[in-house]
Coordinates of N, CA and C and ligand atoms in Angstrom, one line a residue:
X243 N 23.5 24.6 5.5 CA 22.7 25.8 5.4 C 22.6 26.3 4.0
X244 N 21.3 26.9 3.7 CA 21.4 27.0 2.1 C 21.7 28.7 2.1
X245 N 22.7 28.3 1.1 CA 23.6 29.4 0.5 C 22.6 30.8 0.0
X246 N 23.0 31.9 1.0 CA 21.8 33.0 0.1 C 22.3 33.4 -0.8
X247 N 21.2 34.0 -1.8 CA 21.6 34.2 -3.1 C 21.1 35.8 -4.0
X248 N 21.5 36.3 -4.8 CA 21.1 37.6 -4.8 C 20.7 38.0 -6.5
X249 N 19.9 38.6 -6.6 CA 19.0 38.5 -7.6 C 19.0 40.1 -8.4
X250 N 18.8 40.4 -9.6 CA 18.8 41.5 -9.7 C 17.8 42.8 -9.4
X251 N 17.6 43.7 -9.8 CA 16.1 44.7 -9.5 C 15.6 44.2 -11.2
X252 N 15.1 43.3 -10.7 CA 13.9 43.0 -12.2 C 13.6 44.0 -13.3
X253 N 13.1 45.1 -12.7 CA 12.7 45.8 -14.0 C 13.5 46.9 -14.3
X254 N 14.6 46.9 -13.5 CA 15.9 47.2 -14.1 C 16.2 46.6 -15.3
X255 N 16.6 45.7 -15.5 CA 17.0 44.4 -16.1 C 16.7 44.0 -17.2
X256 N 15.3 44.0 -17.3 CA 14.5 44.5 -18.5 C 14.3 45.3 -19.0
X257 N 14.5 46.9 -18.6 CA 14.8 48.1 -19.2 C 16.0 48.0 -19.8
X258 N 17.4 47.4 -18.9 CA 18.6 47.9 -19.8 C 18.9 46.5 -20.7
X259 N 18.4 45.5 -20.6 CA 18.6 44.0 -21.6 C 17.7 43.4 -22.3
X260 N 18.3 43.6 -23.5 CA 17.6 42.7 -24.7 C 16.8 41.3 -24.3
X261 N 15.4 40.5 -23.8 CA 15.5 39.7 -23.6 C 15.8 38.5 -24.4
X262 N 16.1 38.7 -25.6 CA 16.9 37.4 -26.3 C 18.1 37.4 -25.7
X263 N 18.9 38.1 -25.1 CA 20.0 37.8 -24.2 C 19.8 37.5 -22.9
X264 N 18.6 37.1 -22.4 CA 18.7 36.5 -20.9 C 18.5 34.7 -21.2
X265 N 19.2 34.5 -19.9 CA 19.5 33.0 -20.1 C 18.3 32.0 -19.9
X266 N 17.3 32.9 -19.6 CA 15.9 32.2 -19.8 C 15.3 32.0 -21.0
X267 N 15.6 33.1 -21.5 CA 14.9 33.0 -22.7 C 14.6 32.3 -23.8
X268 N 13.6 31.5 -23.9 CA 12.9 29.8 -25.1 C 11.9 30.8 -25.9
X269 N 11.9 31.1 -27.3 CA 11.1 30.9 -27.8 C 9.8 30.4 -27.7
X270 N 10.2 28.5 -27.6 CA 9.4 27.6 -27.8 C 8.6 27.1 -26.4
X271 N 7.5 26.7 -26.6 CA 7.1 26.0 -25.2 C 7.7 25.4 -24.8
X272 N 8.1 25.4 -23.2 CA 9.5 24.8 -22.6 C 8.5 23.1 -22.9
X273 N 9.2 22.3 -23.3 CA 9.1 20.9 -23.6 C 8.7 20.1 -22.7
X274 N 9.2 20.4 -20.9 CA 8.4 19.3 -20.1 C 7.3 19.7 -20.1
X275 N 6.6 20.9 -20.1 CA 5.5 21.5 -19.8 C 4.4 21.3 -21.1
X276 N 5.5 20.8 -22.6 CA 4.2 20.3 -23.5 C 4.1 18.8 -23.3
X277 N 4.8 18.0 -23.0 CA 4.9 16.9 -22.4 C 3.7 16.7 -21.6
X278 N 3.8 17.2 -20.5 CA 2.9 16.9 -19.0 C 1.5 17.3 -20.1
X279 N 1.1 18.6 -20.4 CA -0.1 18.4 -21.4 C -0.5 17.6 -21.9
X280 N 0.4 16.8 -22.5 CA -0.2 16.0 -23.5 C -0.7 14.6 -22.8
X281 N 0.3 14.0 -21.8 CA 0.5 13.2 -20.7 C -1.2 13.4 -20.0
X282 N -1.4 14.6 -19.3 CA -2.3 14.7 -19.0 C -3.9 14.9 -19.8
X283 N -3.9 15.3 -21.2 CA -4.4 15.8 -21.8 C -5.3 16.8 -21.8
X284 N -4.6 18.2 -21.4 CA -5.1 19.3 -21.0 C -4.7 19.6 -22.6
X285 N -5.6 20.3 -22.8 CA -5.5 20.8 -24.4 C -6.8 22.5 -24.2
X286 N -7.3 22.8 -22.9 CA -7.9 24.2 -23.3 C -8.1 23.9 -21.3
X287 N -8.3 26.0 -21.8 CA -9.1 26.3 -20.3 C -7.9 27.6 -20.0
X288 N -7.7 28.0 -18.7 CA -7.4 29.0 -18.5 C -6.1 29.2 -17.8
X289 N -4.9 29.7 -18.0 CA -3.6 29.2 -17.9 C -3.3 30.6 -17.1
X290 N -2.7 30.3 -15.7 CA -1.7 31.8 -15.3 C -0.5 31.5 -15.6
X291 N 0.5 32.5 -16.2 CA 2.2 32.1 -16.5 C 3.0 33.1 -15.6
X292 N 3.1 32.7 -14.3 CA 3.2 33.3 -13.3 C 5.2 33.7 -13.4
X293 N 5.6 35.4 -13.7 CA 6.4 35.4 -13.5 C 7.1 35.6 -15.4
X294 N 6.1 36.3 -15.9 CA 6.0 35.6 -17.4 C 7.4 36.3 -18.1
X295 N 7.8 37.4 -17.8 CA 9.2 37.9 -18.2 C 9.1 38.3 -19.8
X296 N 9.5 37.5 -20.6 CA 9.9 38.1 -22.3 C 8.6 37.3 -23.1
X297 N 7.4 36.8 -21.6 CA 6.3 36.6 -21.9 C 6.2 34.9 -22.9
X298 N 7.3 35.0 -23.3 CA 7.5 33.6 -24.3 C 6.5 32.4 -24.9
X299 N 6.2 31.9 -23.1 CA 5.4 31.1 -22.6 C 4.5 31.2 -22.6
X300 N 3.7 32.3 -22.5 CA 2.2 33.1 -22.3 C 1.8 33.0 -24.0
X301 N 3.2 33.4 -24.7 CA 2.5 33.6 -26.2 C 2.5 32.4 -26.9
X302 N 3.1 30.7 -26.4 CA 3.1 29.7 -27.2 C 2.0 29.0 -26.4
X303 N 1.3 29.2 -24.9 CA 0.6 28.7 -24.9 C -0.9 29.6 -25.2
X304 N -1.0 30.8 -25.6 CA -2.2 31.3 -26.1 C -2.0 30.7 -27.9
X305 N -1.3 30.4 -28.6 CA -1.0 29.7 -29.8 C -1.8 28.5 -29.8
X306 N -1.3 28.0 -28.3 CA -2.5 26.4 -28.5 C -3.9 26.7 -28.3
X307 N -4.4 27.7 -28.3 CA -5.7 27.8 -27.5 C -6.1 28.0 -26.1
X308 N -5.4 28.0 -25.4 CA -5.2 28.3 -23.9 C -5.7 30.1 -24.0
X309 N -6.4 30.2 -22.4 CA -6.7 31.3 -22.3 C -5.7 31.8 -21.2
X310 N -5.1 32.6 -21.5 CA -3.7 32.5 -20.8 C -4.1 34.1 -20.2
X311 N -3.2 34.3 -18.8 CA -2.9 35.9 -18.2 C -1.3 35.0 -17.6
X312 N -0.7 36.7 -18.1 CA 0.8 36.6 -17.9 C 1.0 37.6 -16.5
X313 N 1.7 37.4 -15.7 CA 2.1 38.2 -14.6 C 3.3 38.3 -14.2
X314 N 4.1 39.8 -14.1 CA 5.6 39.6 -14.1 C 5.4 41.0 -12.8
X315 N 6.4 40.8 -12.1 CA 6.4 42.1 -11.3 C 7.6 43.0 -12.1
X316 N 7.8 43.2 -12.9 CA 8.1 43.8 -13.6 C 7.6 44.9 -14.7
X317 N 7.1 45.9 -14.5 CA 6.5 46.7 -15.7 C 7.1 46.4 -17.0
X318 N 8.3 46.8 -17.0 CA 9.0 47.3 -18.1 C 8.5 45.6 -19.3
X319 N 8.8 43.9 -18.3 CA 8.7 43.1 -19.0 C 7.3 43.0 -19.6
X320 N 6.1 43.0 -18.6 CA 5.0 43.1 -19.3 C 5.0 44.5 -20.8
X321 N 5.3 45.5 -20.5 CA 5.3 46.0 -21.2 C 6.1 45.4 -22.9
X322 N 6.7 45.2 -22.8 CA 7.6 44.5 -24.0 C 6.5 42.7 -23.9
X323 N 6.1 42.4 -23.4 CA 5.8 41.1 -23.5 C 4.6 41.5 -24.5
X324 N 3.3 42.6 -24.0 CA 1.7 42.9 -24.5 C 2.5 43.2 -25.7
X325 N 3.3 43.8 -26.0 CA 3.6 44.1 -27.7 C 3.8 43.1 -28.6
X326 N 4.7 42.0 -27.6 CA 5.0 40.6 -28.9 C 3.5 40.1 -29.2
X327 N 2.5 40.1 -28.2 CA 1.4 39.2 -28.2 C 0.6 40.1 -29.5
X328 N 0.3 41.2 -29.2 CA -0.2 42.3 -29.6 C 0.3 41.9 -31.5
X329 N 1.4 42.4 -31.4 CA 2.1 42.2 -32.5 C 1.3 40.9 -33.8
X330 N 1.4 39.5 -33.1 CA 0.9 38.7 -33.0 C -0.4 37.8 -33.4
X331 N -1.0 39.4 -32.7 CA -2.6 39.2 -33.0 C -3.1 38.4 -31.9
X332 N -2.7 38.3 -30.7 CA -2.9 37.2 -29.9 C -3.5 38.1 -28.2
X333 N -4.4 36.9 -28.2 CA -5.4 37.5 -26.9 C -5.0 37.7 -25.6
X334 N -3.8 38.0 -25.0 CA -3.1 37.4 -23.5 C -3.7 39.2 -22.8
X335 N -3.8 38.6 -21.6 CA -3.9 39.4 -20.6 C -2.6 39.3 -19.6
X336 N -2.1 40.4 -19.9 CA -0.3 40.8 -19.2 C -0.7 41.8 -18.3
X337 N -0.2 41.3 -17.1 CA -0.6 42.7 -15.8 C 0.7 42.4 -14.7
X338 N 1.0 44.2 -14.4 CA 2.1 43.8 -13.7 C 2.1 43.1 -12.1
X339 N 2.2 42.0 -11.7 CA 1.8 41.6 -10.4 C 3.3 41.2 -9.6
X340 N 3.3 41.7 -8.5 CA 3.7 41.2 -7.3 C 3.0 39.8 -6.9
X341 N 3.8 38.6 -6.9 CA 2.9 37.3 -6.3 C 2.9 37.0 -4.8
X342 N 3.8 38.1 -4.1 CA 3.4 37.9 -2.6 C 2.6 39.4 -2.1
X343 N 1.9 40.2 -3.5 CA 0.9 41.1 -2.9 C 0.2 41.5 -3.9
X344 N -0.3 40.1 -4.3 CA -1.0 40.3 -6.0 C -2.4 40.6 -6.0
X345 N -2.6 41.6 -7.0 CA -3.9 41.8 -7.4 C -5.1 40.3 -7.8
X346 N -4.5 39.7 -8.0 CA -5.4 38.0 -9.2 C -6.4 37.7 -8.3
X347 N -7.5 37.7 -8.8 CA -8.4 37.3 -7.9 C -9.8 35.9 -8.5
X348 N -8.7 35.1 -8.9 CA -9.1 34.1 -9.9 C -8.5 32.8 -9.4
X349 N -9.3 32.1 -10.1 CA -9.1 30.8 -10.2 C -8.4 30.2 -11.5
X350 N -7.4 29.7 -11.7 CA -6.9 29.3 -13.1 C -6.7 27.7 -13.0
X351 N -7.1 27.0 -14.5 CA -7.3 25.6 -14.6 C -5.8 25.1 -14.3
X352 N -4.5 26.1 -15.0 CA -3.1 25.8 -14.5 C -2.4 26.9 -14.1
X353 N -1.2 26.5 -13.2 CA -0.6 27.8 -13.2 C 1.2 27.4 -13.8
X354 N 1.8 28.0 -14.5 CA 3.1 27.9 -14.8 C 3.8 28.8 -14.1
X355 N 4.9 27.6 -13.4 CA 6.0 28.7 -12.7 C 7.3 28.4 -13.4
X356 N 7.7 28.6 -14.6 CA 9.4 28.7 -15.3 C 9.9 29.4 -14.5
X357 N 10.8 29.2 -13.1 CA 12.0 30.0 -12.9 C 11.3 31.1 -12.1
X358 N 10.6 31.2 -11.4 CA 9.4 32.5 -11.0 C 10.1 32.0 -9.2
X359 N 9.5 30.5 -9.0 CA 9.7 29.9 -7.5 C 10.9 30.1 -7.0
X360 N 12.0 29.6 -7.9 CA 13.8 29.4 -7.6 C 14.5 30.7 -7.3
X361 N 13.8 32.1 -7.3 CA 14.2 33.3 -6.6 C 14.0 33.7 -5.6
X362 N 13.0 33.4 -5.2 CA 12.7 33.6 -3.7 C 13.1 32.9 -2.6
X363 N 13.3 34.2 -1.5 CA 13.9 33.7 -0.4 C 13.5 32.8 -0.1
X364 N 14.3 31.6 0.4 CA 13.7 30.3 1.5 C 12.4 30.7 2.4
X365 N 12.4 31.9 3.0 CA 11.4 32.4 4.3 C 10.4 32.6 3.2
X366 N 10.1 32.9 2.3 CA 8.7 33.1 1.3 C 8.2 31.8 0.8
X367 N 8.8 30.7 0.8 CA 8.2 29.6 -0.1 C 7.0 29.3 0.8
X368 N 6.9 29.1 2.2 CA 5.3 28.7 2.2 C 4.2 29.7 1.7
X369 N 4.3 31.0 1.9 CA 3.9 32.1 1.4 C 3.4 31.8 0.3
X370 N 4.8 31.5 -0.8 CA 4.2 31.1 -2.2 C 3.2 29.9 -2.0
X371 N 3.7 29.1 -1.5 CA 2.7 27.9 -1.9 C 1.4 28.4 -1.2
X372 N 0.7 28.8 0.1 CA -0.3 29.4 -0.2 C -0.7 30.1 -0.6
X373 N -0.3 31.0 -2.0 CA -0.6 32.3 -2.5 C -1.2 30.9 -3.9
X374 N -0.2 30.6 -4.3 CA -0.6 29.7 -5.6 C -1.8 28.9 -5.5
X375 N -1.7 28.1 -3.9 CA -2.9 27.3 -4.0 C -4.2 28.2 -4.5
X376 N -4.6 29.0 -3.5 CA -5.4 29.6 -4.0 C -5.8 30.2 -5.7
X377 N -4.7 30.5 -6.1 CA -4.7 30.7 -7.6 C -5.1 29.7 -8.5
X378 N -5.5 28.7 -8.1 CA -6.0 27.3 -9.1 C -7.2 26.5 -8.6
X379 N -7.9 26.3 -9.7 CA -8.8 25.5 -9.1 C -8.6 24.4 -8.7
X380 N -9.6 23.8 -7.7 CA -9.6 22.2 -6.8 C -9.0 21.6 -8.1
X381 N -8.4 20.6 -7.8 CA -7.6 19.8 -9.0 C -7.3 19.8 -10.4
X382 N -7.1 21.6 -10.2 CA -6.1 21.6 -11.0 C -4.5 21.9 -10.9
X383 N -3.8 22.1 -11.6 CA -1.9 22.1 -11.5 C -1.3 23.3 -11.1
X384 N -0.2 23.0 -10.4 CA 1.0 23.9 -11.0 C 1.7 23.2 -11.5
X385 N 2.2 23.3 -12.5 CA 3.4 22.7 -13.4 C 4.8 24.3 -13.1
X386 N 6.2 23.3 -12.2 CA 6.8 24.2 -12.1 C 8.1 23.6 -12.4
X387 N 9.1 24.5 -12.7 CA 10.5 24.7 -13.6 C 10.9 25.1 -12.6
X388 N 12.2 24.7 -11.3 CA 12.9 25.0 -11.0 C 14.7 24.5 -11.2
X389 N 15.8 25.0 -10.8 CA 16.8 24.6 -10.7 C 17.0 23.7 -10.1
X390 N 17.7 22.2 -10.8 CA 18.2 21.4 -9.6 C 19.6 21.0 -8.9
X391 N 19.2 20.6 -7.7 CA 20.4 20.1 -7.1 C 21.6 19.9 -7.8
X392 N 21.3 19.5 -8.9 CA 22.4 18.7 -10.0 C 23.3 19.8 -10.6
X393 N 22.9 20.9 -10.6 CA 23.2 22.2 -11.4 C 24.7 22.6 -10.6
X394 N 25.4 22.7 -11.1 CA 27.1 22.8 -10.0 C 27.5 24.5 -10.4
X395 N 26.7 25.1 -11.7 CA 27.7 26.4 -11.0 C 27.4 27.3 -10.0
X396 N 28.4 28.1 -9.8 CA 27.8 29.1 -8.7 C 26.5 29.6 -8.7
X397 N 26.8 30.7 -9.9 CA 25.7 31.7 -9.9 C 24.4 31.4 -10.4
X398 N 23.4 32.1 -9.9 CA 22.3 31.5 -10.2 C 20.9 31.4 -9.1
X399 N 20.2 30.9 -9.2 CA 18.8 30.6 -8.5 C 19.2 30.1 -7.5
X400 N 18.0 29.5 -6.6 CA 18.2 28.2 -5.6 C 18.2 27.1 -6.4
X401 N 18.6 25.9 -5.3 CA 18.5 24.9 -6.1 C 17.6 23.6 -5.4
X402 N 17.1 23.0 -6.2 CA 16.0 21.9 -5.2 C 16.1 20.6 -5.2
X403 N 16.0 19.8 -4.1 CA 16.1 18.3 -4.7 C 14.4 17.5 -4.3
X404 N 14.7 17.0 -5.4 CA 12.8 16.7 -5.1 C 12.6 16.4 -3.8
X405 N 13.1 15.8 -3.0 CA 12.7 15.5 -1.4 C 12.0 16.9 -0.6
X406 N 13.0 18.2 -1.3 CA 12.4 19.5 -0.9 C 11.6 19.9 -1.5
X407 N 11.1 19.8 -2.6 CA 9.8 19.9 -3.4 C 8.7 19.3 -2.5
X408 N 9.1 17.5 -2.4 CA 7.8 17.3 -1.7 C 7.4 17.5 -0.2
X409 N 8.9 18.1 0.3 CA 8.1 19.1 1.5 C 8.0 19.9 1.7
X410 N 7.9 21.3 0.6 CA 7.5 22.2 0.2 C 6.2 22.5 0.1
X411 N 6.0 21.3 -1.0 CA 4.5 21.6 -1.8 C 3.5 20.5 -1.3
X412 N 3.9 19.3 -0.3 CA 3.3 18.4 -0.2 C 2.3 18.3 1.1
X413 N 2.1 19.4 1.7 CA 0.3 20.0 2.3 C -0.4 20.1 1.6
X414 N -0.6 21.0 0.5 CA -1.4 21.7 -0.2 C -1.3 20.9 -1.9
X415 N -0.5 20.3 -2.0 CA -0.3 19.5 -3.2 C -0.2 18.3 -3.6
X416 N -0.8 17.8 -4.1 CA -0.6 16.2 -4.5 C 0.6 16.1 -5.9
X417 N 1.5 15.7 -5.3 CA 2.8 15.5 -5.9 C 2.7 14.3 -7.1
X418 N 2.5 14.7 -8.3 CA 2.2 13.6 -8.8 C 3.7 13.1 -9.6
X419 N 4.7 13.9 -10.6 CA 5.7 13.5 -10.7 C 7.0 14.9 -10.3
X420 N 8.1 14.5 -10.4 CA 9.3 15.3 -10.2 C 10.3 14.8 -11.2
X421 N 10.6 14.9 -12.4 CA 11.7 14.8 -13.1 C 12.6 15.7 -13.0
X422 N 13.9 15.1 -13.1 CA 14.7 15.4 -13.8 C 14.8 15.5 -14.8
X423 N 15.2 17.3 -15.2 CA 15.5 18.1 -16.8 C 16.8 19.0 -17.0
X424 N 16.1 19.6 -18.3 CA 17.0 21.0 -17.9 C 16.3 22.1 -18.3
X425 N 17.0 23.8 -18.3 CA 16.3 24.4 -18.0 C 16.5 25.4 -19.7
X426 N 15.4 25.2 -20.7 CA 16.3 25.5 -22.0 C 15.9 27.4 -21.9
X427 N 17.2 27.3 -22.6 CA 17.2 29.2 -22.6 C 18.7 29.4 -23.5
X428 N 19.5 30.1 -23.5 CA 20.5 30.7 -23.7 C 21.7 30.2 -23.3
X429 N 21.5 29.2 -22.6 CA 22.5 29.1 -21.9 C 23.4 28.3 -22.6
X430 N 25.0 27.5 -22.4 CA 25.4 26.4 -23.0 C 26.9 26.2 -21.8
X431 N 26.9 24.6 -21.3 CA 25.3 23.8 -21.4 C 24.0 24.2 -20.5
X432 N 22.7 23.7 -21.0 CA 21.8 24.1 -20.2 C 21.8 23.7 -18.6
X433 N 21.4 24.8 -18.1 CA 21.3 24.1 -16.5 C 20.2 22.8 -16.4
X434 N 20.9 22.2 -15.1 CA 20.1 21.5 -14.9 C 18.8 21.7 -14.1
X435 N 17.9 21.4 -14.6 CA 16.5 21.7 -13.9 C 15.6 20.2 -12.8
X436 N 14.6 20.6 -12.9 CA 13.7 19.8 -12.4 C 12.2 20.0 -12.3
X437 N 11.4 19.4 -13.0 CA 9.9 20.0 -13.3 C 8.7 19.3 -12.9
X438 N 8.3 20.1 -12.0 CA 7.2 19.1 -11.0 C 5.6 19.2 -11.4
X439 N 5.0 18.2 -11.7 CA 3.4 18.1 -11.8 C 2.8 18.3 -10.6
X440 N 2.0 19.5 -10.0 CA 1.6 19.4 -8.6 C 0.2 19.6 -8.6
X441 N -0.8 18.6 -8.0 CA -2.0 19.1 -8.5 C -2.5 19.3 -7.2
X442 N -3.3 20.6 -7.5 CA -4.1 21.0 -6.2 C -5.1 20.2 -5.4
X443 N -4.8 20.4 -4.1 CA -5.4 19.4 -3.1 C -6.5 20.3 -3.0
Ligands
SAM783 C1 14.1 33.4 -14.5 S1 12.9 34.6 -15.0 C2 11.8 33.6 -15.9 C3 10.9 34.3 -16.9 C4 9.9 33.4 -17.7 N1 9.1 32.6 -16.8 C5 10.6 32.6 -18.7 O1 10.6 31.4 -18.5 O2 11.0 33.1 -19.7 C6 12.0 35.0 -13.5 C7 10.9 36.0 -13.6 O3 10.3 36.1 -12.4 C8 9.9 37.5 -12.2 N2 9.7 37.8 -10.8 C9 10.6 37.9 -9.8 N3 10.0 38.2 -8.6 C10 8.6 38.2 -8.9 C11 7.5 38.4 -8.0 N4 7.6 38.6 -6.7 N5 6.3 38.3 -8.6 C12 6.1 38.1 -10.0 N6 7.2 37.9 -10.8 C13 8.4 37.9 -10.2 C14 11.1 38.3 -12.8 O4 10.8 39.6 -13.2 C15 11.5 37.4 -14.0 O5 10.8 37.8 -15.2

């Protein structure tokens, strides 16, 4: 039986913590996700960074030219996220969304999920997966960052082993790869992750 797991009040969390001290937190474009870009050669078009938190991600990939919208169900983080972009000079559209009662009423060429999917209850993941389908156009991606199986400490997210990815996402998604990674942030050592190419059916 998979172990439940307990999470904090989000925009708590971001009110009372520095996000350079959360263990998600990369600067840099997380690396599998410039990888699979480049792999695929997606180089423009319209990006959701679902879940976007200290917004990181939203602001290295509006850097490449990506037309990026960030969504965090957290106020407090969008709020701190629109100022780095802002700060910046940079064009991101940050709105605070709930993704199981979201405003988006769009089509995005990709959607990024760093660490967004691996919180949610087990009973929500089909939910997610038909909330996202709809979020992207016919063949285009989600590229998603979750925890994996491999990861041994307690605390923390869920954890996935690609077998559960691909019967998760493998209705609605054409599973193209599932690596084995890790998950860079703050941490030391990094957890271990796993980052899936899934392109919409
Ligand atoms: C592990 S953090 C990752 C943040 C960011 N993607 C990154 O890599 O820096 C997970 C994020 O998911 C957000 N989140 C949790 N539940 C959500 C929901 N129902 N809808 C949208 N975002 C949610 C949290 O507020 C948090 O910022």
């Amino acid at each position: 039986m998979t172990q439940q797991r307990e999470f904090p009040n989000w925009n708590n969390l971001y009110q009372e913590r520095q996000v350079e001290t959360m263990p998600w937190y990369n600067l840099d474009l997380d690396a599998d996700l410039e990888q699979a870009l480049t792999k695929l050669q997606i180089n423009s078009g319209t990006v959701l960074d679902l879940g976007t938190g200290p917004g990181t991600q939203a602001i290295a990939l509006a850097k490449k030219g990506f037309r990026v919208t960030g969504t965090d169900i957290s106020e407090a983080a969008i709020i701190q996220a629109e100022s780095k972009a802002q700060a910046e000079g940079l064009d991101i559209i940050f709105k605070q969304d709930d993704i199981f009662n979201s405003n988006l009423n769009q089509e995005f060429d990709f959607v990024f999920d760093r660490g967004c999917f691996h919180v949610f209850h087990p009973d929500l993941r089909q939910d997610y997966v038909r909330i996202v389908h709809n979020l992207i156009q016919p063949t285009g991606y989600l590229f998603l960052k979750c925890f994996s199986h491999l990861e041994t400490r307690e605390e923390g997210p869920y954890r996935f082993t690609p077998e559960e990815i691909r019967k998760i996402f493998g209705d609605r998604f054409n599973v193209v790869s599932i690596k084995e990674t890790v998950y860079q942030g703050t941490v030391n050592p990094l957890p271990k992750a796993l980052f899936s190419i899934l392109e919409r059916i």
